[in-house]
PDB file of C-alpha atoms in Angstrom:
ATOM      1  CA  MET P 146     -78.654  62.491  23.141  1.00 53.00           C
ATOM      2  CA  SER P 147     -76.961  64.888  19.834  1.00 59.00           C
ATOM      3  CA  LYS P 148     -77.266  63.430  16.285  1.00 59.00           C
ATOM      4  CA  LYS P 149     -74.268  62.771  16.064  1.00 59.00           C
ATOM      5  CA  ASN P 150     -74.400  60.709  18.491  1.00 74.00           C
ATOM      6  CA  SER P 151     -77.702  59.071  17.682  1.00 88.00           C
ATOM      7  CA  ALA P 152     -76.401  58.462  13.781  1.00 89.00           C
ATOM      8  CA  SER P 153     -73.460  56.558  15.546  1.00 89.00           C
ATOM      9  CA  THR P 154     -75.170  54.767  17.515  1.00 91.00           C
ATOM     10  CA  VAL P 155     -77.512  53.941  15.044  1.00 94.00           C
ATOM     11  CA  ALA P 156     -74.427  52.657  12.363  1.00 93.00           C
ATOM     12  CA  ARG P 157     -73.776  50.080  16.246  1.00 93.00           C
ATOM     13  CA  LEU P 158     -76.428  48.888  16.261  1.00 95.00           C
ATOM     14  CA  SER P 159     -76.707  48.475  12.900  1.00 96.00           C
ATOM     15  CA  VAL P 160     -74.013  46.300  12.124  1.00 95.00           C
ATOM     16  CA  LEU P 161     -73.639  44.872  15.313  1.00 96.00           C
ATOM     17  CA  LEU P 162     -77.433  43.359  13.533  1.00 96.00           C
ATOM     18  CA  CYS P 163     -75.464  41.966  10.420  1.00 96.00           C
ATOM     19  CA  LEU P 164     -72.612  40.144  12.687  1.00 95.00           C
ATOM     20  CA  ALA P 165     -75.316  38.156  14.076  1.00 95.00           C
ATOM     21  CA  LEU P 166     -77.427  38.123  10.999  1.00 95.00           C
ATOM     22  CA  ILE P 167     -74.075  36.391   9.338  1.00 94.00           C
ATOM     23  CA  MET P 168     -73.075  33.813  12.171  1.00 92.00           C
ATOM     24  CA  SER P 169     -77.501  32.608  12.052  1.00 90.00           C
ATOM     25  CA  TYR P 170     -76.745  31.952   8.578  1.00 90.00           C
ATOM     26  CA  VAL P 171     -73.376  30.850   9.242  1.00 87.00           C
ATOM     27  CA  GLU P 172     -74.714  28.282  11.695  1.00 84.00           C
ATOM     28  CA  HIS P 173     -78.109  27.899   9.074  1.00 82.00           C
ATOM     29  CA  ILE P 174     -75.956  26.802   6.259  1.00 82.00           C
ATOM     30  CA  ALA P 175     -73.590  24.193   8.560  1.00 65.00           C
ATOM     31  CA  ALA P 176     -70.925  25.617   8.729  1.00 53.00           C
ATOM     32  CA  PHE P 177     -70.656  24.493  12.551  1.00 62.00           C
ATOM     33  CA  ASP P 178     -72.317  21.594  12.387  1.00 65.00           C
ATOM     34  CA  VAL P 179     -72.119  20.127  15.902  1.00 69.00           C
ATOM     35  CA  GLY P 180     -73.125  16.329  14.891  1.00 72.00           C
ATOM     36  CA  VAL P 181     -76.505  16.089  17.242  1.00 75.00           C
ATOM     37  CA  PRO P 182     -79.442  17.344  15.786  1.00 77.00           C
ATOM     38  CA  GLY P 183     -80.679  20.416  16.485  1.00 76.00           C
ATOM     39  CA  VAL P 184     -77.536  21.904  17.945  1.00 85.00           C
ATOM     40  CA  LYS P 185     -76.157  24.903  17.060  1.00 86.00           C
ATOM     41  CA  VAL P 186     -73.291  27.445  19.053  1.00 90.00           C
ATOM     42  CA  GLY P 187     -75.624  30.867  19.313  1.00 92.00           C
ATOM     43  CA  PHE P 188     -72.872  31.937  17.846  1.00 94.00           C
ATOM     44  CA  ALA P 189     -75.213  35.094  17.144  1.00 94.00           C
ATOM     45  CA  ASN P 190     -75.702  35.715  21.150  1.00 96.00           C
ATOM     46  CA  ILE P 191     -72.275  36.854  21.486  1.00 97.00           C
ATOM     47  CA  ALA P 192     -73.989  40.272  19.115  1.00 97.00           C
ATOM     48  CA  VAL P 193     -76.551  40.234  21.225  1.00 97.00           C
ATOM     49  CA  LEU P 194     -74.039  39.623  24.952  1.00 97.00           C
ATOM     50  CA  PHE P 195     -71.522  41.886  23.242  1.00 97.00           C
ATOM     51  CA  VAL P 196     -74.604  45.038  23.319  1.00 97.00           C
ATOM     52  CA  LEU P 197     -75.845  43.907  26.638  1.00 97.00           C
ATOM     53  CA  TYR P 198     -73.018  44.645  27.794  1.00 96.00           C
ATOM     54  CA  ARG P 199     -71.434  47.626  26.158  1.00 96.00           C
ATOM     55  CA  MET P 200     -74.609  49.817  24.655  1.00 95.00           C
ATOM     56  CA  GLY P 201     -77.419  48.352  27.016  1.00 95.00           C
ATOM     57  CA  TRP P 202     -80.467  45.987  27.338  1.00 96.00           C
ATOM     58  CA  LYS P 203     -82.500  48.096  25.223  1.00 97.00           C
ATOM     59  CA  TYR P 204     -80.309  48.410  22.342  1.00 97.00           C
ATOM     60  CA  ALA P 205     -79.868  44.752  22.990  1.00 98.00           C
ATOM     61  CA  LEU P 206     -83.398  43.387  22.981  1.00 98.00           C
ATOM     62  CA  GLY P 207     -83.631  44.571  20.071  1.00 97.00           C
ATOM     63  CA  ILE P 208     -80.728  43.266  18.296  1.00 97.00           C
ATOM     64  CA  ASN P 209     -82.141  40.271  19.238  1.00 97.00           C
ATOM     65  CA  LEU P 210     -85.193  40.387  18.836  1.00 96.00           C
ATOM     66  CA  CYS P 211     -84.350  41.794  15.176  1.00 97.00           C
ATOM     67  CA  ARG P 212     -82.322  38.802  14.634  1.00 96.00           C
ATOM     68  CA  VAL P 213     -84.846  35.931  15.410  1.00 96.00           C
ATOM     69  CA  PHE P 214     -87.160  37.468  13.273  1.00 96.00           C
ATOM     70  CA  LEU P 215     -85.053  38.424  10.155  1.00 96.00           C
ATOM     71  CA  SER P 216     -83.444  34.818   9.912  1.00 94.00           C
ATOM     72  CA  ALA P 217     -86.947  33.690  10.356  1.00 94.00           C
ATOM     73  CA  LEU P 218     -87.251  35.974   7.540  1.00 94.00           C
ATOM     74  CA  LEU P 219     -84.093  35.304   5.255  1.00 93.00           C
ATOM     75  CA  PHE P 220     -83.875  32.131   6.175  1.00 90.00           C
ATOM     76  CA  GLY P 221     -85.831  29.722   7.509  1.00 87.00           C
ATOM     77  CA  ASN P 222     -89.925  29.508   8.223  1.00 90.00           C
ATOM     78  CA  ILE P 223     -92.930  29.907  11.204  1.00 93.00           C
ATOM     79  CA  THR P 224     -91.661  27.209  12.962  1.00 92.00           C
ATOM     80  CA  SER P 225     -88.203  28.711  12.799  1.00 90.00           C
ATOM     81  CA  LEU P 226     -89.773  31.956  14.343  1.00 95.00           C
ATOM     82  CA  ILE P 227     -91.472  30.331  16.563  1.00 96.00           C
ATOM     83  CA  TYR P 228     -88.955  28.300  18.458  1.00 94.00           C
ATOM     84  CA  GLY P 229     -86.148  31.260  17.534  1.00 93.00           C
ATOM     85  CA  GLY P 230     -88.302  34.049  19.761  1.00 96.00           C
ATOM     86  CA  CYS P 231     -89.676  31.467  22.702  1.00 97.00           C
ATOM     87  CA  GLY P 232     -85.828  31.052  22.776  1.00 96.00           C
ATOM     88  CA  ALA P 233     -84.153  33.670  22.692  1.00 97.00           C
ATOM     89  CA  LEU P 234     -86.878  35.783  24.135  1.00 97.00           C
ATOM     90  CA  CYS P 235     -86.881  33.849  27.743  1.00 98.00           C
ATOM     91  CA  SER P 236     -82.922  33.351  27.238  1.00 98.00           C
ATOM     92  CA  PHE P 237     -82.671  37.627  27.258  1.00 98.00           C
ATOM     93  CA  ALA P 238     -84.997  37.403  30.039  1.00 97.00           C
ATOM     94  CA  LEU P 239     -82.772  35.279  32.039  1.00 97.00           C
ATOM     95  CA  MET P 240     -79.485  37.150  30.921  1.00 97.00           C
ATOM     96  CA  TYR P 241     -81.013  40.544  31.863  1.00 96.00           C
ATOM     97  CA  LEU P 242     -81.312  39.348  34.929  1.00 95.00           C
ATOM     98  CA  LEU P 243     -79.329  37.969  35.812  1.00 96.00           C
ATOM     99  CA  TYR P 244     -75.981  41.081  34.049  1.00 94.00           C
ATOM    100  CA  GLY P 245     -78.456  43.122  36.403  1.00 83.00           C
ATOM    101  CA  LYS P 246     -77.644  41.287  39.949  1.00 84.00           C
ATOM    102  CA  ASN P 247     -73.711  41.675  38.709  1.00 80.00           C
ATOM    103  CA  LEU P 248     -73.195  38.442  40.254  1.00 84.00           C
ATOM    104  CA  PHE P 249     -71.638  36.030  37.249  1.00 89.00           C
ATOM    105  CA  GLY P 250     -69.399  37.558  33.848  1.00 94.00           C
ATOM    106  CA  VAL P 251     -69.723  37.435  30.727  1.00 97.00           C
ATOM    107  CA  MET P 252     -69.804  33.483  30.403  1.00 96.00           C
ATOM    108  CA  GLY P 253     -71.446  32.584  33.565  1.00 97.00           C
ATOM    109  CA  VAL P 254     -74.286  35.164  31.316  1.00 98.00           C
ATOM    110  CA  SER P 255     -74.028  33.709  28.583  1.00 98.00           C
ATOM    111  CA  VAL P 256     -74.205  30.215  29.987  1.00 98.00           C
ATOM    112  CA  ALA P 257     -77.503  30.640  31.931  1.00 98.00           C
ATOM    113  CA  GLY P 258     -78.140  32.294  28.113  1.00 98.00           C
ATOM    114  CA  ALA P 259     -78.153  28.777  26.152  1.00 98.00           C
ATOM    115  CA  VAL P 260     -79.203  26.225  28.820  1.00 98.00           C
ATOM    116  CA  CYS P 261     -82.664  29.151  28.873  1.00 98.00           C
ATOM    117  CA  HIS P 262     -82.750  29.482  25.854  1.00 97.00           C
ATOM    118  CA  ASN P 263     -82.979  24.934  25.008  1.00 96.00           C
ATOM    119  CA  MET P 264     -84.302  24.668  27.102  1.00 97.00           C
ATOM    120  CA  ALA P 265     -87.328  27.800  26.425  1.00 97.00           C
ATOM    121  CA  GLN P 266     -87.540  25.657  22.256  1.00 96.00           C
ATOM    122  CA  LEU P 267     -87.638  22.356  23.791  1.00 96.00           C
ATOM    123  CA  CYS P 268     -91.366  24.105  25.878  1.00 97.00           C
ATOM    124  CA  ALA P 269     -92.134  25.626  22.734  1.00 96.00           C
ATOM    125  CA  ALA P 270     -91.689  22.338  21.095  1.00 95.00           C
ATOM    126  CA  ALA P 271     -93.538  20.582  23.332  1.00 96.00           C
ATOM    127  CA  ALA P 272     -96.560  23.341  23.240  1.00 96.00           C
ATOM    128  CA  LEU P 273     -96.517  22.690  18.677  1.00 94.00           C
ATOM    129  CA  MET P 274     -96.626  18.270  18.870  1.00 94.00           C
ATOM    130  CA  GLY P 275     -98.730  18.371  22.252  1.00 95.00           C
ATOM    131  CA  SER P 276     -95.777  16.376  23.674  1.00 95.00           C
ATOM    132  CA  ALA P 277     -94.069  15.685  26.701  1.00 94.00           C
ATOM    133  CA  TYR P 278     -91.248  13.419  24.834  1.00 95.00           C
ATOM    134  CA  VAL P 279     -89.583  16.023  23.241  1.00 94.00           C
ATOM    135  CA  PHE P 280     -87.851  15.946  27.700  1.00 96.00           C
ATOM    136  CA  SER P 281     -86.318  13.424  26.623  1.00 95.00           C
ATOM    137  CA  TYR P 282     -83.557  15.510  24.548  1.00 94.00           C
ATOM    138  CA  ALA P 283     -83.181  17.612  27.252  1.00 96.00           C
ATOM    139  CA  PRO P 284     -79.896  16.478  28.728  1.00 96.00           C
ATOM    140  CA  VAL P 285     -78.451  16.938  25.468  1.00 94.00           C
ATOM    141  CA  LEU P 286     -79.288  20.145  25.283  1.00 95.00           C
ATOM    142  CA  LEU P 287     -78.123  21.587  28.479  1.00 96.00           C
ATOM    143  CA  ILE P 288     -74.725  19.814  27.376  1.00 96.00           C
ATOM    144  CA  ALA P 289     -74.313  21.221  24.764  1.00 94.00           C
ATOM    145  CA  GLY P 290     -76.273  24.810  26.454  1.00 96.00           C
ATOM    146  CA  THR P 291     -73.350  24.684  28.882  1.00 98.00           C
ATOM    147  CA  VAL P 292     -70.356  23.857  26.490  1.00 97.00           C
ATOM    148  CA  PHE P 293     -71.446  26.343  23.733  1.00 96.00           C
ATOM    149  CA  GLY P 294     -72.870  28.892  26.417  1.00 98.00           C
ATOM    150  CA  ALA P 295     -68.995  28.661  27.660  1.00 98.00           C
ATOM    151  CA  VAL P 296     -67.848  29.578  24.243  1.00 97.00           C
ATOM    152  CA  THR P 297     -69.716  31.765  23.198  1.00 97.00           C
ATOM    153  CA  GLY P 298     -69.478  33.641  25.975  1.00 98.00           C
ATOM    154  CA  LEU P 299     -66.357  32.557  26.236  1.00 98.00           C
ATOM    155  CA  ILE P 300     -65.728  35.301  22.859  1.00 98.00           C
ATOM    156  CA  CYS P 301     -67.856  37.926  24.122  1.00 98.00           C
ATOM    157  CA  ALA P 302     -65.512  38.178  27.441  1.00 97.00           C
ATOM    158  CA  VAL P 303     -62.298  38.561  25.059  1.00 98.00           C
ATOM    159  CA  MET P 304     -64.150  40.580  22.397  1.00 97.00           C
ATOM    160  CA  LEU P 305     -64.832  43.493  25.421  1.00 96.00           C
ATOM    161  CA  LYS P 306     -61.769  43.734  26.156  1.00 96.00           C
ATOM    162  CA  LYS P 307     -60.028  44.255  23.499  1.00 96.00           C
ATOM    163  CA  ILE P 308     -63.170  46.821  21.608  1.00 94.00           C
ATOM    164  CA  PRO P 309     -62.068  50.334  22.791  1.00 91.00           C
ATOM    165  CA  LYS P 310     -65.564  51.115  24.306  1.00 88.00           C
ATOM    166  CA  ASN P 311     -65.473  54.681  21.610  1.00 79.00           C
ATOM    167  CA  LEU P 312     -66.181  52.062  18.440  1.00 70.00           C
TER     168      LEU P 312
END
């Protein structure tokens, strides 16, 4: 890779990471409160999906991990790092597998990732709290993951069509 391409890639990834952090912060301050405790739209995942489809899985994983770590450092705490990290890693693994199979479009990959993210966070909560009662919240999170995964997937699909590939 030439120096120009390398610098361009770093610049693009930096902008996308900043956008993901901004979206995380906006959700953190509850500008998009959906009225259900613990449920967020997941706008930051738009950047991760965009990078996955445009630049590849390695860059997308890097953006995802950096976003989770920096969001916890800037806006959260150690538990948000644990929950966010579990959700991000599990959902990314599933999104990567589905993306690689080309069986689903962006929206399908996004929905699967959102649902997986929520379920991984429930597993982390059950482990931290030592109780399986948290799984009673699963139906709510399954519905939320499906709805908001579709929303973020649709937004990403539009972005992939509208934003030039060389940008």
